[in-house]
Tab-separated table of C-alpha atoms in Angstrom:
chain	number	residue	atom	x	y	z
A	1	MET	CA	-28.263	-20.512	2.614
A	2	LYS	CA	-28.716	-17.162	1.642
A	3	SER	CA	-25.316	-15.199	0.085
A	4	PHE	CA	-24.671	-12.072	1.755
A	5	ALA	CA	-25.760	-10.382	-1.543
A	6	SER	CA	-29.328	-11.561	-1.244
A	7	ILE	CA	-29.357	-10.576	2.231
A	8	GLU	CA	-28.464	-7.062	1.527
A	9	VAL	CA	-30.966	-6.942	-1.475
A	10	ASP	CA	-33.271	-7.912	1.304
A	11	ARG	CA	-32.253	-5.056	3.433
A	12	LEU	CA	-32.354	-2.911	0.591
A	13	SER	CA	-35.734	-3.652	-0.444
A	14	VAL	CA	-36.812	-2.580	3.047
A	15	MET	CA	-34.483	0.157	2.926
A	16	THR	CA	-35.775	1.633	-0.463
A	17	ALA	CA	-39.214	1.641	0.903
A	18	GLU	CA	-38.668	5.534	0.268
A	19	GLY	CA	-37.115	4.540	-2.698
A	20	SER	CA	-37.282	8.326	-4.228
A	21	VAL	CA	-35.068	9.529	-1.306
A	22	PHE	CA	-32.361	7.104	-2.207
A	23	ARG	CA	-32.738	7.976	-5.652
A	24	ARG	CA	-32.256	11.556	-4.668
A	25	GLY	CA	-29.292	10.675	-2.500
A	26	SER	CA	-27.634	8.844	-5.175
A	27	ARG	CA	-27.853	11.598	-7.725
A	28	GLN	CA	-26.484	14.305	-4.952
A	29	LEU	CA	-23.687	11.883	-4.198
A	30	ALA	CA	-22.764	11.508	-7.936
A	31	THR	CA	-22.851	15.338	-8.272
A	32	GLY	CA	-20.650	15.508	-5.262
A	33	LEU	CA	-18.099	13.279	-6.515
A	34	PHE	CA	-18.137	14.683	-9.807
A	35	LEU	CA	-17.411	18.117	-8.526
A	36	LEU	CA	-14.552	16.700	-6.241
A	37	ALA	CA	-13.106	15.323	-9.377
A	38	LEU	CA	-12.926	18.458	-11.026
A	39	GLY	CA	-11.901	20.326	-7.796
A	40	LEU	CA	-8.951	17.507	-7.574
A	41	GLY	CA	-8.075	17.028	-11.070
A	42	GLY	CA	-5.632	18.241	-13.333
A	43	CYS	CA	-3.043	19.247	-10.706
A	44	GLY	CA	-0.244	17.087	-11.871
A	45	ASN	CA	3.082	15.746	-9.911
A	46	PRO	CA	5.750	17.909	-9.059
A	47	GLU	CA	8.969	18.438	-10.992
A	48	PRO	CA	11.994	16.325	-10.048
A	49	LEU	CA	13.542	18.130	-7.478
A	50	ALA	CA	10.974	20.216	-6.661
A	51	ASN	CA	11.401	19.752	-2.857
A	52	TRP	CA	14.984	19.787	-3.397
A	53	LYS	CA	16.570	23.339	-2.005
A	54	THR	CA	18.798	25.388	-4.261
A	55	TYR	CA	22.094	27.183	-3.551
A	56	GLU	CA	22.889	30.426	-5.499
A	57	ALA	CA	26.598	31.360	-4.879
A	58	PRO	CA	27.490	35.003	-5.142
A	59	ASN	CA	30.026	33.907	-7.676
A	60	GLY	CA	27.196	32.802	-10.158
A	61	TYR	CA	26.802	28.972	-10.065
A	62	ARG	CA	23.892	27.112	-8.667
A	63	ILE	CA	23.002	23.821	-7.134
A	64	ARG	CA	20.349	21.925	-5.778
A	65	PHE	CA	20.419	19.699	-2.337
A	66	LEU	CA	18.063	17.775	-0.451
A	67	ALA	CA	17.315	19.445	3.098
A	68	PRO	CA	16.844	17.645	5.383
A	69	PRO	CA	19.429	15.788	5.493
A	70	TRP	CA	21.738	18.007	3.919
A	71	ASP	CA	22.788	21.369	5.583
A	72	PHE	CA	24.278	24.555	4.094
A	73	LEU	CA	26.808	25.138	6.843
A	74	GLY	CA	28.098	28.525	5.191
A	75	ASP	CA	30.539	30.155	2.380
A	76	ASP	CA	33.539	31.487	3.780
A	77	GLY	CA	35.312	33.565	1.250
A	78	GLY	CA	34.640	31.400	-1.827
A	79	THR	CA	34.166	27.900	-0.213
A	80	ALA	CA	30.588	26.681	0.145
A	81	VAL	CA	30.090	23.825	2.550
A	82	PHE	CA	27.065	21.589	2.986
A	83	GLU	CA	27.273	18.265	5.153
A	84	VAL	CA	24.740	15.644	6.114
A	85	ALA	CA	25.416	15.360	9.717
A	86	SER	CA	26.329	11.514	11.495
A	87	ASN	CA	23.860	10.027	13.311
A	88	ALA	CA	25.599	10.519	16.497
A	89	GLU	CA	25.747	14.256	15.811
A	90	ALA	CA	22.387	14.519	14.822
A	91	PHE	CA	20.850	12.915	17.734
A	92	ASP	CA	23.224	14.671	20.128
A	93	PRO	CA	24.870	17.457	18.729
A	94	ASP	CA	26.740	18.053	22.214
A	95	ALA	CA	28.403	14.474	22.519
A	96	ALA	CA	31.713	14.389	23.100
A	97	ILE	CA	32.678	11.609	20.408
A	98	ILE	CA	33.710	13.354	17.205
A	99	VAL	CA	32.383	11.571	14.128
A	100	PRO	CA	32.542	12.561	10.541
A	101	PRO	CA	29.959	13.606	8.538
A	102	LYS	CA	27.873	11.275	6.584
A	103	TYR	CA	28.524	13.531	3.515
A	104	ARG	CA	30.540	16.628	3.339
A	105	LEU	CA	30.575	18.594	0.346
A	106	GLU	CA	33.134	21.875	-0.504
A	107	ILE	CA	33.040	23.870	-3.502
A	108	ARG	CA	35.578	26.280	-4.642
A	109	GLN	CA	36.723	27.931	-7.532
A	110	VAL	CA	40.382	26.727	-8.652
A	111	GLY	CA	42.352	27.686	-11.826
A	112	GLY	CA	43.040	25.340	-14.798
A	113	ASN	CA	41.357	23.138	-16.995
A	114	PRO	CA	38.636	20.447	-15.586
A	115	GLU	CA	40.105	17.502	-17.515
A	116	THR	CA	43.568	18.384	-16.842
A	117	LEU	CA	42.703	18.866	-13.159
A	118	ALA	CA	41.026	15.223	-12.798
A	119	GLN	CA	44.111	13.637	-14.401
A	120	GLN	CA	46.269	15.313	-12.011
A	121	GLY	CA	43.983	14.439	-9.005
A	122	ALA	CA	43.634	11.113	-10.138
A	123	GLN	CA	47.246	10.481	-10.309
A	124	GLN	CA	48.016	11.917	-6.988
A	125	ALA	CA	45.278	9.390	-5.503
A	126	GLY	CA	47.520	6.280	-6.736
A	127	ASP	CA	46.237	3.224	-4.925
A	128	LEU	CA	43.174	4.995	-3.529
A	129	LEU	CA	41.691	5.616	-7.093
A	130	THR	CA	38.528	3.481	-7.346
A	131	ALA	CA	37.395	4.969	-10.271
A	132	GLY	CA	37.646	7.396	-13.135
A	133	PRO	CA	38.909	10.312	-14.438
A	134	ARG	CA	35.826	9.916	-16.413
A	135	SER	CA	33.536	12.578	-18.258
A	136	ILE	CA	30.437	13.729	-16.184
A	137	GLU	CA	27.509	15.846	-17.671
A	138	THR	CA	25.291	18.105	-16.011
A	139	THR	CA	21.437	18.371	-16.550
A	140	ALA	CA	22.219	21.506	-17.971
A	141	GLY	CA	24.533	20.127	-20.566
A	142	VAL	CA	27.938	20.984	-19.083
A	143	GLU	CA	30.722	18.838	-19.297
A	144	GLY	CA	33.090	18.131	-16.538
A	145	PHE	CA	35.369	15.455	-15.510
A	146	GLU	CA	35.657	13.602	-12.029
A	147	PHE	CA	37.249	10.897	-10.152
A	148	ALA	CA	36.628	8.852	-7.067
A	149	THR	CA	39.065	7.480	-4.241
A	150	GLU	CA	38.276	5.316	-1.281
A	151	ASP	CA	40.754	5.685	2.086
A	152	VAL	CA	40.336	3.615	4.950
A	153	ARG	CA	36.201	3.522	5.192
A	154	ARG	CA	36.273	6.838	3.973
A	155	PHE	CA	35.276	7.860	0.402
A	156	GLY	CA	35.967	10.547	-2.117
A	157	LEU	CA	34.635	12.139	-5.196
A	158	VAL	CA	36.189	14.912	-6.856
A	159	ALA	CA	34.220	16.785	-10.075
A	160	PHE	CA	35.671	19.802	-12.013
A	161	PHE	CA	33.467	21.858	-14.106
A	162	PRO	CA	34.208	25.177	-16.452
A	163	HIS	CA	32.685	28.399	-14.741
A	164	ARG	CA	33.581	31.804	-15.612
A	165	GLY	CA	36.728	31.047	-17.208
A	166	ARG	CA	37.942	29.429	-14.444
A	167	VAL	CA	37.231	25.686	-12.861
A	168	LEU	CA	34.135	24.991	-10.297
A	169	ARG	CA	35.615	22.003	-7.752
A	170	LEU	CA	33.224	19.910	-5.879
A	171	GLU	CA	34.822	17.652	-3.490
A	172	TYR	CA	32.826	14.972	-1.761
A	173	ALA	CA	33.911	12.927	1.366
A	174	ALA	CA	31.486	10.356	2.524
A	175	ASN	CA	30.963	6.874	4.233
A	176	LEU	CA	29.748	5.508	1.453
A	177	ASP	CA	31.071	4.601	-2.112
A	178	LEU	CA	30.269	7.738	-4.036
A	179	GLY	CA	31.407	6.224	-7.315
A	180	GLU	CA	28.273	4.441	-7.489
A	181	ASP	CA	26.113	6.860	-5.362
A	182	ARG	CA	22.995	8.039	-7.553
A	183	GLU	CA	21.584	10.463	-4.976
A	184	VAL	CA	24.936	12.197	-5.356
A	185	ARG	CA	25.148	12.004	-9.090
A	186	VAL	CA	21.691	13.769	-9.182
A	187	MET	CA	23.389	16.466	-6.869
A	188	ILE	CA	26.116	17.125	-9.171
A	189	GLN	CA	24.350	17.024	-12.466
A	190	SER	CA	21.825	19.839	-10.800
A	191	LEU	CA	25.056	22.035	-11.008
A	192	GLU	CA	24.202	25.002	-13.205
A	193	VAL	CA	27.443	27.069	-13.791
A	194	GLU	CA	28.174	29.852	-16.272
B	1	MET	CA	-73.569	-76.215	17.565
B	2	THR	CA	-72.815	-72.265	17.974
B	3	ARG	CA	-71.688	-72.292	21.536
B	4	ALA	CA	-69.125	-74.921	20.552
B	5	LEU	CA	-67.902	-72.974	17.578
B	6	LEU	CA	-67.650	-69.637	19.979
B	7	ALA	CA	-65.481	-71.761	22.611
B	8	VAL	CA	-63.323	-72.702	19.657
B	9	LEU	CA	-62.588	-69.555	18.471
B	10	THR	CA	-62.049	-68.206	22.043
B	11	LEU	CA	-59.432	-70.987	22.635
B	12	ALA	CA	-57.521	-69.923	19.115
B	13	LEU	CA	-57.166	-66.129	19.927
B	14	MET	CA	-56.235	-66.504	23.600
B	15	PRO	CA	-52.412	-66.840	22.662
B	16	VAL	CA	-52.650	-63.621	20.227
B	17	SER	CA	-54.172	-61.417	22.569
B	18	ALA	CA	-51.693	-62.472	25.490
B	19	ALA	CA	-48.495	-61.698	23.185
B	20	ALA	CA	-50.170	-58.652	22.463
B	21	GLN	CA	-50.551	-57.100	25.824
B	22	SER	CA	-47.055	-58.459	26.885
B	23	ARG	CA	-45.151	-55.959	24.488
B	24	PRO	CA	-44.107	-52.602	25.431
B	25	SER	CA	-46.583	-49.963	24.299
B	26	THR	CA	-44.865	-49.060	21.070
B	27	GLY	CA	-48.387	-48.561	19.612
B	28	GLU	CA	-47.587	-51.957	17.323
B	29	VAL	CA	-51.034	-53.288	17.869
B	30	GLY	CA	-51.418	-56.794	16.516
B	31	VAL	CA	-47.931	-57.865	16.194
B	32	GLY	CA	-47.078	-61.374	17.101
B	33	LEU	CA	-44.275	-63.165	18.556
B	34	ASP	CA	-43.115	-63.866	15.008
B	35	ALA	CA	-42.697	-60.434	14.053
B	36	PRO	CA	-39.198	-59.527	12.604
B	37	PRO	CA	-36.229	-59.350	14.787
B	38	GLU	CA	-35.128	-56.017	16.037
B	39	GLY	CA	-32.668	-54.272	12.907
B	40	SER	CA	-34.652	-55.577	10.039
B	41	SER	CA	-35.740	-53.427	7.178
B	42	THR	CA	-39.453	-53.570	8.216
B	43	ARG	CA	-38.765	-52.517	11.410
B	44	ARG	CA	-36.513	-49.643	10.790
B	45	ARG	CA	-39.131	-48.340	8.694
B	46	ARG	CA	-41.815	-48.102	11.377
B	47	ARG	CA	-39.794	-46.696	13.959
B	48	PRO	CA	-40.061	-42.887	14.475
B	49	ARG	CA	-37.114	-40.948	13.493
B	50	PRO	CA	-35.330	-39.297	16.727
B	51	ALA	CA	-35.709	-35.710	16.829
B	52	PRO	CA	-32.633	-33.758	15.182
B	53	THR	CA	-30.339	-32.174	17.241
B	54	HIS	CA	-27.373	-30.208	15.276
B	55	THR	CA	-29.044	-29.787	11.677
B	56	GLU	CA	-30.660	-26.464	12.284
B	57	PRO	CA	-29.291	-24.120	9.221
B	58	ALA	CA	-26.487	-21.449	10.601
B	59	GLU	CA	-27.728	-17.871	10.523
B	60	PRO	CA	-26.475	-16.122	7.191
B	61	TRP	CA	-23.540	-13.889	7.987
B	62	SER	CA	-24.659	-10.287	8.480
B	63	GLY	CA	-21.723	-8.485	9.789
B	64	PRO	CA	-18.891	-6.522	8.425
B	65	ARG	CA	-17.059	-7.840	5.461
B	66	VAL	CA	-13.342	-8.466	5.173
B	67	GLU	CA	-10.896	-8.566	2.699
B	68	LEU	CA	-7.132	-8.908	1.701
B	69	GLY	CA	-5.981	-7.115	-1.529
B	70	TYR	CA	-3.011	-6.423	-3.711
B	71	ALA	CA	-2.588	-2.266	-4.394
B	72	HIS	CA	-0.343	-1.031	-7.311
B	73	TYR	CA	-0.069	2.752	-7.944
B	74	SER	CA	2.760	5.350	-8.199
B	75	ILE	CA	4.005	8.132	-5.989
B	76	SER	CA	6.865	9.456	-8.741
B	77	ASP	CA	10.304	9.984	-6.962
B	78	GLY	CA	10.828	12.190	-10.078
B	79	PHE	CA	13.706	9.984	-11.071
B	80	GLY	CA	11.655	7.219	-13.146
B	81	GLY	CA	10.850	5.333	-10.055
B	82	GLY	CA	7.838	5.667	-7.714
B	83	ASP	CA	5.866	2.519	-8.100
B	84	VAL	CA	3.827	1.156	-4.783
B	85	ASN	CA	3.279	-2.270	-4.475
B	86	SER	CA	1.324	-2.969	-1.138
B	87	VAL	CA	-1.153	-5.370	0.502
B	88	THR	CA	-4.367	-4.148	2.181
B	89	PHE	CA	-6.426	-5.618	4.705
B	90	GLY	CA	-10.047	-3.908	5.342
B	91	GLY	CA	-13.650	-4.417	4.824
B	92	TYR	CA	-16.828	-2.518	4.789
B	93	LEU	CA	-19.985	-2.451	6.953
B	94	PRO	CA	-23.357	-4.423	5.903
B	95	THR	CA	-25.111	-0.565	5.556
B	96	GLY	CA	-27.243	-1.605	2.466
B	97	PRO	CA	-26.480	0.664	-0.343
B	98	LEU	CA	-24.450	2.933	1.621
B	99	ARG	CA	-20.988	1.739	1.504
B	100	PHE	CA	-18.802	2.657	4.674
B	101	GLY	CA	-15.492	1.086	4.505
B	102	ALA	CA	-11.646	1.427	5.806
B	103	TYR	CA	-8.540	-0.320	4.826
B	104	ALA	CA	-5.234	-0.259	6.009
B	105	GLU	CA	-2.039	-0.563	3.348
B	106	TYR	CA	1.538	-1.489	3.760
B	107	GLY	CA	3.808	-1.505	0.946
B	108	GLY	CA	6.962	-0.791	-0.689
B	109	ARG	CA	7.744	2.343	-2.881
B	110	ALA	CA	10.594	2.181	-5.422
B	111	TYR	CA	13.299	4.657	-5.169
B	112	GLU	CA	15.574	4.871	-8.364
B	113	LEU	CA	18.543	6.277	-6.502
B	114	ALA	CA	18.726	4.203	-3.431
B	115	GLN	CA	16.923	1.700	-1.564
B	116	ASN	CA	13.107	1.526	-1.691
B	117	HIS	CA	10.945	3.270	0.582
B	118	GLY	CA	8.437	1.753	2.968
B	119	LEU	CA	4.675	2.897	3.098
B	120	ILE	CA	1.912	2.503	5.810
B	121	ARG	CA	-1.568	4.298	5.293
B	122	ALA	CA	-5.365	3.809	6.176
B	123	THR	CA	-7.762	4.931	4.303
B	124	LEU	CA	-11.673	5.615	4.812
B	125	LEU	CA	-14.431	5.135	2.384
B	126	ALA	CA	-17.948	6.159	2.033
B	127	GLY	CA	-20.282	5.914	-0.656
B	128	TYR	CA	-22.883	4.100	-2.444
B	129	GLN	CA	-23.208	0.470	-3.572
B	130	HIS	CA	-25.848	-0.641	-6.171
B	131	PHE	CA	-27.512	-4.216	-5.796
B	132	GLY	CA	-29.497	-4.362	-8.986
B	133	TRP	CA	-26.940	-6.605	-11.089
B	134	LEU	CA	-26.352	-9.229	-8.896
B	135	PRO	CA	-23.955	-11.235	-8.245
B	136	LEU	CA	-21.930	-8.119	-9.378
B	137	VAL	CA	-22.183	-5.185	-6.894
B	138	PRO	CA	-20.780	-1.891	-8.304
B	139	TYR	CA	-19.899	1.253	-6.147
B	140	ALA	CA	-18.586	4.190	-6.276
B	141	ALA	CA	-17.359	6.185	-3.213
B	142	VAL	CA	-14.956	9.081	-2.042
B	143	VAL	CA	-12.162	8.185	-0.118
B	144	GLY	CA	-9.502	9.806	2.329
B	145	THR	CA	-6.168	8.401	3.314
B	146	LEU	CA	-3.632	9.277	5.869
B	147	GLY	CA	-0.235	7.419	5.687
B	148	PHE	CA	3.646	7.741	6.049
B	149	VAL	CA	6.475	7.069	3.618
B	150	PHE	CA	9.518	6.062	5.319
B	151	GLY	CA	13.122	5.105	4.312
B	152	LYS	CA	16.454	6.345	3.824
B	153	ARG	CA	17.816	9.560	1.604
B	154	PHE	CA	21.291	10.152	1.349
B	155	SER	CA	21.585	7.491	4.005
B	156	THR	CA	19.412	8.990	6.743
B	157	PRO	CA	16.461	8.084	8.029
B	158	PHE	CA	13.020	9.816	7.074
B	159	ALA	CA	9.171	9.391	7.953
B	160	LEU	CA	7.237	12.076	5.731
B	161	PRO	CA	3.468	12.145	6.266
B	162	MET	CA	1.007	11.682	3.329
B	163	GLY	CA	-2.751	12.287	3.038
B	164	GLY	CA	-5.054	13.018	0.188
B	165	ALA	CA	-8.890	12.445	-0.622
B	166	GLY	CA	-10.530	11.409	-3.915
B	167	LEU	CA	-12.672	9.178	-5.498
B	168	GLU	CA	-12.855	5.170	-5.616
B	169	VAL	CA	-15.307	2.979	-7.976
B	170	GLY	CA	-15.340	-0.826	-8.157
B	171	ALA	CA	-17.071	-3.973	-7.828
B	172	ASP	CA	-17.600	-6.887	-6.010
B	173	LEU	CA	-18.508	-10.329	-7.576
B	174	ASN	CA	-20.438	-12.781	-4.890
B	175	LEU	CA	-19.303	-16.072	-5.600
B	176	THR	CA	-20.606	-18.530	-2.906
B	177	GLY	CA	-21.900	-17.704	0.631
B	178	THR	CA	-20.067	-14.645	1.546
B	179	LEU	CA	-16.836	-15.041	-0.541
B	180	PHE	CA	-16.362	-12.609	-3.091
B	181	LEU	CA	-13.793	-11.219	-5.278
B	182	GLY	CA	-13.484	-7.208	-5.979
B	183	MET	CA	-11.841	-4.751	-7.915
B	184	SER	CA	-11.106	-0.818	-7.671
B	185	LEU	CA	-10.085	2.066	-9.117
B	186	SER	CA	-9.224	4.925	-7.435
B	187	TYR	CA	-7.980	8.667	-7.920
B	188	ILE	CA	-6.571	10.466	-4.893
B	189	ARG	CA	-4.895	14.018	-5.005
B	190	ALA	CA	-2.188	13.382	-2.110
B	191	SER	CA	-0.024	15.752	-0.240
B	192	PHE	CA	3.463	14.479	0.037
B	193	ASP	CA	6.791	15.731	0.747
B	194	SER	CA	5.739	19.715	0.197
B	195	GLY	CA	4.348	18.500	-2.981
B	196	GLY	CA	1.000	17.098	-4.700
B	197	TYR	CA	0.511	14.070	-6.324
B	198	ASP	CA	-2.056	12.096	-8.447
B	199	LEU	CA	-2.487	8.808	-7.223
B	200	PHE	CA	-4.011	6.327	-9.788
B	201	SER	CA	-4.432	3.175	-8.257
B	202	VAL	CA	-5.430	-0.060	-8.798
B	203	ARG	CA	-6.597	-2.861	-6.341
B	204	VAL	CA	-7.865	-6.672	-6.450
B	205	ARG	CA	-9.144	-8.134	-3.495
B	206	ILE	CA	-10.815	-11.381	-1.918
B	207	GLY	CA	-13.120	-11.469	0.878
B	208	LEU	CA	-15.746	-12.823	3.072
């Protein structure tokens, strides 16, 4: 029984009756492939968070967020609010049922010291405390403090960072355990303060 | 005297010729009543063989070749993940030195920050294959691909299109019949999630 390859060779011998045509064609193809490789090569991959948006606050800090699903809702006199809508709200914004957002972040400036504020917040959380207070460092190398809480099927994470002699307070609330949420951690670490 | 001898010979030959005429016309002239019974080796050797009814050789397969494969590459997620492991199914047409093929791919993309993503894409391939080194058939081709990456980010479903074009080189090792093993390396410049990615892929294949 003839193998497929030998059949192809038979076919090739017929098709290459005009052998020079194929040789010329293969040379042109190789040239085309080479040019295509030159045109496409060396472009590299995007930087981390390249497709994340940047919110630059009037008072000088910057934070990255992935949109969608995050939405920047506004900054009403010093408190910036971000949300990831619940599925119910995402699919039917006019629905009568009110479902809390999957994620919500409020950022505002407060007075005090980051570590002290984190310890006080953790004490006040009492039995709801699930993690912290513990230190956290941004990608830019700024050290802050955070603690995590869990209420009835609602989780919280509060982080404090020094900023312009005061403290920047980031308060997350979500339907998921924020203490172990790596996406939220990356978002916090993207914070740039002065 | 001569007449007497002829009469004796005639009487002696009479039974033989009668037996020969009583047998069916098998062409066995001169076989007597004491011939070996049916089924003996002598008889089997002399009987003509029946015409073959099912031994015609099958036509060699000359249609499209199909293949199953495994592919590995990376669509970086920017956080150390992005490895893609996928299965492919496709094939190519029997168009001589010109290789036209396609394959579909389904796999998973590692995402360091949460659950892994899924990936579906289709790839078209056109190029040249060389039959001068049989049973090895190397080839080089341009490829174009289109698909989707889907999953969840911040617990929210998404499906993002991806597409790109590039080059693929590889070789098929023909084993027996139409069975072959293949390996391919490709470079694709792909657009995905508002960014451009270099995809260096390795694909192993088995096909018919």
